[in-house]
PDB file of C-alpha atoms and ligand atoms in Angstrom:
ATOM      1  CA  UNK A   1      -3.117  31.278  -4.707  1.00  0.00           C
ATOM      2  CA  UNK A   2      -6.640  32.703  -4.397  1.00  0.00           C
ATOM      3  CA  UNK A   3      -8.474  29.583  -5.489  1.00  0.00           C
ATOM      4  CA  UNK A   4      -8.992  26.529  -3.388  1.00  0.00           C
ATOM      5  CA  UNK A   5      -8.473  23.279  -5.276  1.00  0.00           C
ATOM      6  CA  UNK A   6     -10.377  20.310  -3.962  1.00  0.00           C
ATOM      7  CA  UNK A   7      -9.452  16.698  -4.205  1.00  0.00           C
ATOM      8  CA  UNK A   8     -12.599  14.674  -4.498  1.00  0.00           C
ATOM      9  CA  UNK A   9     -12.707  11.369  -2.746  1.00  0.00           C
ATOM     10  CA  UNK A  10     -15.319   8.701  -2.837  1.00  0.00           C
ATOM     11  CA  UNK A  11     -16.580   7.140   0.367  1.00  0.00           C
ATOM     12  CA  UNK A  12     -14.297   4.161  -0.168  1.00  0.00           C
ATOM     13  CA  UNK A  13     -11.170   6.086   0.645  1.00  0.00           C
ATOM     14  CA  UNK A  14     -12.553   9.130   2.375  1.00  0.00           C
ATOM     15  CA  UNK A  15     -10.008   9.161   5.133  1.00  0.00           C
ATOM     16  CA  UNK A  16      -7.145   7.834   3.145  1.00  0.00           C
ATOM     17  CA  UNK A  17      -4.709   9.988   1.317  1.00  0.00           C
ATOM     18  CA  UNK A  18      -3.627   7.874  -1.611  1.00  0.00           C
ATOM     19  CA  UNK A  19      -0.913   8.788  -4.040  1.00  0.00           C
ATOM     20  CA  UNK A  20       1.144   6.863  -6.521  1.00  0.00           C
ATOM     21  CA  UNK A  21       4.780   5.868  -6.503  1.00  0.00           C
ATOM     22  CA  UNK A  22       6.753   5.277  -9.672  1.00  0.00           C
ATOM     23  CA  UNK A  23       8.384   1.851  -9.516  1.00  0.00           C
ATOM     24  CA  UNK A  24      10.956   3.027 -12.016  1.00  0.00           C
ATOM     25  CA  UNK A  25      12.336   6.189 -10.374  1.00  0.00           C
ATOM     26  CA  UNK A  26      10.746   6.078  -6.907  1.00  0.00           C
ATOM     27  CA  UNK A  27       9.060   9.488  -7.049  1.00  0.00           C
ATOM     28  CA  UNK A  28       5.755   9.821  -5.168  1.00  0.00           C
ATOM     29  CA  UNK A  29       2.910  11.837  -6.647  1.00  0.00           C
ATOM     30  CA  UNK A  30      -0.301  13.297  -5.316  1.00  0.00           C
ATOM     31  CA  UNK A  31      -2.881  13.437  -6.775  1.00  0.00           C
ATOM     32  CA  UNK A  32      -2.219   9.993  -8.283  1.00  0.00           C
ATOM     33  CA  UNK A  33      -0.718   9.876 -11.770  1.00  0.00           C
ATOM     34  CA  UNK A  34      -0.922   7.197 -14.433  1.00  0.00           C
ATOM     35  CA  UNK A  35       2.227   8.217 -16.260  1.00  0.00           C
ATOM     36  CA  UNK A  36       5.266   9.335 -14.288  1.00  0.00           C
ATOM     37  CA  UNK A  37       5.906  13.046 -15.005  1.00  0.00           C
ATOM     38  CA  UNK A  38       9.466  12.580 -13.795  1.00  0.00           C
ATOM     39  CA  UNK A  39      10.781   9.752 -15.967  1.00  0.00           C
ATOM     40  CA  UNK A  40       7.835   9.300 -18.378  1.00  0.00           C
ATOM     41  CA  UNK A  41       7.564   5.675 -17.352  1.00  0.00           C
ATOM     42  CA  UNK A  42       4.142   4.269 -18.216  1.00  0.00           C
ATOM     43  CA  UNK A  43       2.330   1.552 -16.301  1.00  0.00           C
ATOM     44  CA  UNK A  44       4.832   1.453 -13.477  1.00  0.00           C
ATOM     45  CA  UNK A  45       2.781   3.375 -10.931  1.00  0.00           C
ATOM     46  CA  UNK A  46       1.695   1.721  -7.695  1.00  0.00           C
ATOM     47  CA  UNK A  47      -0.721   3.108  -5.118  1.00  0.00           C
ATOM     48  CA  UNK A  48       0.775   4.272  -1.866  1.00  0.00           C
ATOM     49  CA  UNK A  49      -0.922   5.348   1.324  1.00  0.00           C
ATOM     50  CA  UNK A  50       0.345   8.779   2.333  1.00  0.00           C
ATOM     51  CA  UNK A  51       0.721   9.708   5.975  1.00  0.00           C
ATOM     52  CA  UNK A  52      -1.121  13.008   5.583  1.00  0.00           C
ATOM     53  CA  UNK A  53       1.614  14.777   7.491  1.00  0.00           C
ATOM     54  CA  UNK A  54       3.812  17.464   6.095  1.00  0.00           C
ATOM     55  CA  UNK A  55       4.929  21.025   6.560  1.00  0.00           C
ATOM     56  CA  UNK A  56       4.055  24.409   5.130  1.00  0.00           C
ATOM     57  CA  UNK A  57       6.225  25.047   2.098  1.00  0.00           C
ATOM     58  CA  UNK A  58       4.790  28.437   1.281  1.00  0.00           C
ATOM     59  CA  UNK A  59       1.493  30.133   2.062  1.00  0.00           C
ATOM     60  CA  UNK A  60      -0.656  33.184   1.562  1.00  0.00           C
ATOM     61  CA  UNK A  61      -3.397  34.749   3.645  1.00  0.00           C
ATOM     62  CA  UNK A  62      -6.589  35.262   1.647  1.00  0.00           C
ATOM     63  CA  UNK A  63      -8.406  38.364   2.866  1.00  0.00           C
ATOM     64  CA  UNK A  64     -10.613  38.916  -0.196  1.00  0.00           C
ATOM     65  CA  UNK A  65     -12.068  35.458  -0.787  1.00  0.00           C
ATOM     66  CA  UNK A  66     -13.807  34.092  -3.868  1.00  0.00           C
ATOM     67  CA  UNK A  67     -17.591  33.841  -3.864  1.00  0.00           C
ATOM     68  CA  UNK A  68     -18.827  31.282  -1.385  1.00  0.00           C
ATOM     69  CA  UNK A  69     -15.915  31.678   1.010  1.00  0.00           C
ATOM     70  CA  UNK A  70     -16.769  35.131   2.366  1.00  0.00           C
ATOM     71  CA  UNK A  71     -17.498  33.872   5.883  1.00  0.00           C
ATOM     72  CA  UNK A  72     -14.149  32.122   6.102  1.00  0.00           C
ATOM     73  CA  UNK A  73     -11.884  35.091   5.426  1.00  0.00           C
ATOM     74  CA  UNK A  74      -9.214  35.706   6.338  1.00  0.00           C
ATOM     75  CA  UNK A  75      -7.943  32.203   5.760  1.00  0.00           C
ATOM     76  CA  UNK A  76      -4.686  30.587   4.804  1.00  0.00           C
ATOM     77  CA  UNK A  77      -4.014  28.760   1.571  1.00  0.00           C
ATOM     78  CA  UNK A  78      -0.710  26.939   1.601  1.00  0.00           C
ATOM     79  CA  UNK A  79       1.434  24.692  -0.488  1.00  0.00           C
ATOM     80  CA  UNK A  80       2.099  21.772   1.844  1.00  0.00           C
ATOM     81  CA  UNK A  81       5.119  19.569   1.312  1.00  0.00           C
ATOM     82  CA  UNK A  82       4.043  16.068   2.289  1.00  0.00           C
ATOM     83  CA  UNK A  83       6.455  13.772   4.126  1.00  0.00           C
ATOM     84  CA  UNK A  84       6.625  11.598   1.033  1.00  0.00           C
ATOM     85  CA  UNK A  85       7.624  14.556  -1.129  1.00  0.00           C
ATOM     86  CA  UNK A  86       4.602  15.755  -3.162  1.00  0.00           C
ATOM     87  CA  UNK A  87       3.446  19.365  -2.912  1.00  0.00           C
ATOM     88  CA  UNK A  88      -0.282  19.931  -2.338  1.00  0.00           C
ATOM     89  CA  UNK A  89      -2.169  23.219  -2.433  1.00  0.00           C
ATOM     90  CA  UNK A  90      -4.887  23.330   0.220  1.00  0.00           C
ATOM     91  CA  UNK A  91      -6.647  25.469   2.780  1.00  0.00           C
ATOM     92  CA  UNK A  92      -5.234  25.487   6.304  1.00  0.00           C
ATOM     93  CA  UNK A  93      -8.034  25.259   8.860  1.00  0.00           C
ATOM     94  CA  UNK A  94      -8.393  25.376  12.664  1.00  0.00           C
ATOM     95  CA  UNK A  95      -5.877  28.192  12.991  1.00  0.00           C
ATOM     96  CA  UNK A  96      -5.369  31.914  12.953  1.00  0.00           C
ATOM     97  CA  UNK A  97      -3.358  33.241   9.995  1.00  0.00           C
ATOM     98  CA  UNK A  98      -0.615  34.361  12.396  1.00  0.00           C
ATOM     99  CA  UNK A  99      -0.030  30.779  13.567  1.00  0.00           C
ATOM    100  CA  UNK A 100       1.156  29.634  10.168  1.00  0.00           C
ATOM    101  CA  UNK A 101       4.704  30.046   8.957  1.00  0.00           C
ATOM    102  CA  UNK A 102       7.021  28.314   6.535  1.00  0.00           C
ATOM    103  CA  UNK A 103       7.919  24.993   8.132  1.00  0.00           C
ATOM    104  CA  UNK A 104       4.833  24.747  10.364  1.00  0.00           C
ATOM    105  CA  UNK A 105       3.971  21.015  10.768  1.00  0.00           C
ATOM    106  CA  UNK A 106       0.496  20.217   9.450  1.00  0.00           C
ATOM    107  CA  UNK A 107      -1.725  17.164   9.072  1.00  0.00           C
ATOM    108  CA  UNK A 108      -4.482  16.356   6.604  1.00  0.00           C
ATOM    109  CA  UNK A 109      -8.153  16.587   7.526  1.00  0.00           C
ATOM    110  CA  UNK A 110     -11.112  15.728   5.359  1.00  0.00           C
ATOM    111  CA  UNK A 111     -14.202  17.892   5.369  1.00  0.00           C
ATOM    112  CA  UNK A 112     -17.490  16.540   4.125  1.00  0.00           C
ATOM    113  CA  UNK A 113     -18.714  18.678   1.239  1.00  0.00           C
ATOM    114  CA  UNK A 114     -21.825  17.021  -0.148  1.00  0.00           C
ATOM    115  CA  UNK A 115     -23.590  13.777  -0.691  1.00  0.00           C
ATOM    116  CA  UNK A 116     -24.940  12.605  -3.998  1.00  0.00           C
ATOM    117  CA  UNK A 117     -28.312  11.015  -3.211  1.00  0.00           C
ATOM    118  CA  UNK A 118     -28.428   9.094  -6.470  1.00  0.00           C
ATOM    119  CA  UNK A 119     -25.527   6.767  -5.862  1.00  0.00           C
ATOM    120  CA  UNK A 120     -24.694   7.649  -2.291  1.00  0.00           C
ATOM    121  CA  UNK A 121     -21.271   9.029  -3.067  1.00  0.00           C
ATOM    122  CA  UNK A 122     -20.021  11.394  -0.412  1.00  0.00           C
ATOM    123  CA  UNK A 123     -17.519  14.030  -1.399  1.00  0.00           C
ATOM    124  CA  UNK A 124     -14.793  15.374   0.813  1.00  0.00           C
ATOM    125  CA  UNK A 125     -12.340  18.162   0.424  1.00  0.00           C
ATOM    126  CA  UNK A 126      -8.803  17.880   1.656  1.00  0.00           C
ATOM    127  CA  UNK A 127      -7.620  20.498   4.096  1.00  0.00           C
ATOM    128  CA  UNK A 128      -4.750  20.721   6.525  1.00  0.00           C
ATOM    129  CA  UNK A 129      -4.486  21.918  10.097  1.00  0.00           C
ATOM    130  CA  UNK A 130      -1.491  22.640  12.311  1.00  0.00           C
ATOM    131  CA  UNK A 131      -0.200  19.675  14.331  1.00  0.00           C
ATOM    132  CA  UNK A 132      -0.724  20.651  17.947  1.00  0.00           C
ATOM    133  CA  UNK A 133       1.096  19.263  20.920  1.00  0.00           C
ATOM    134  CA  UNK A 134      -1.348  17.505  23.212  1.00  0.00           C
TER     135      UNK A 134
HETATM  136 ZN1  LIG B 201       9.324   7.727 -12.632  1.00  0.00          ZN
END
């Protein structure tokens, strides 16, 4: 749980969380799959817009971060269970480690990582933050 996977998004869907749903068995996957890992059905996947909301399934507090993340420690890396079912590993931001627990409601946020000057593609990483009552 020490690493922080990133889900790269092009500018076209930077604020959209898109997964795939298997038309055969109904399972939803994120990141998108071409072949259904559940029923092995091929060519039956359709894109679905995910809500970006979910809850903390399990988490760990990273106090000794990998290179490049030193100024962020301690931070929380969690497996988030999305409303639609898929599990996503991501950093939890905008919170203190003590605020996060199993079952904490979270929502997706996209953080701009870099821009490729050649073709103008902007990359974002997917993170989550606690849902706060207004
Ligand atoms: Zn399937």
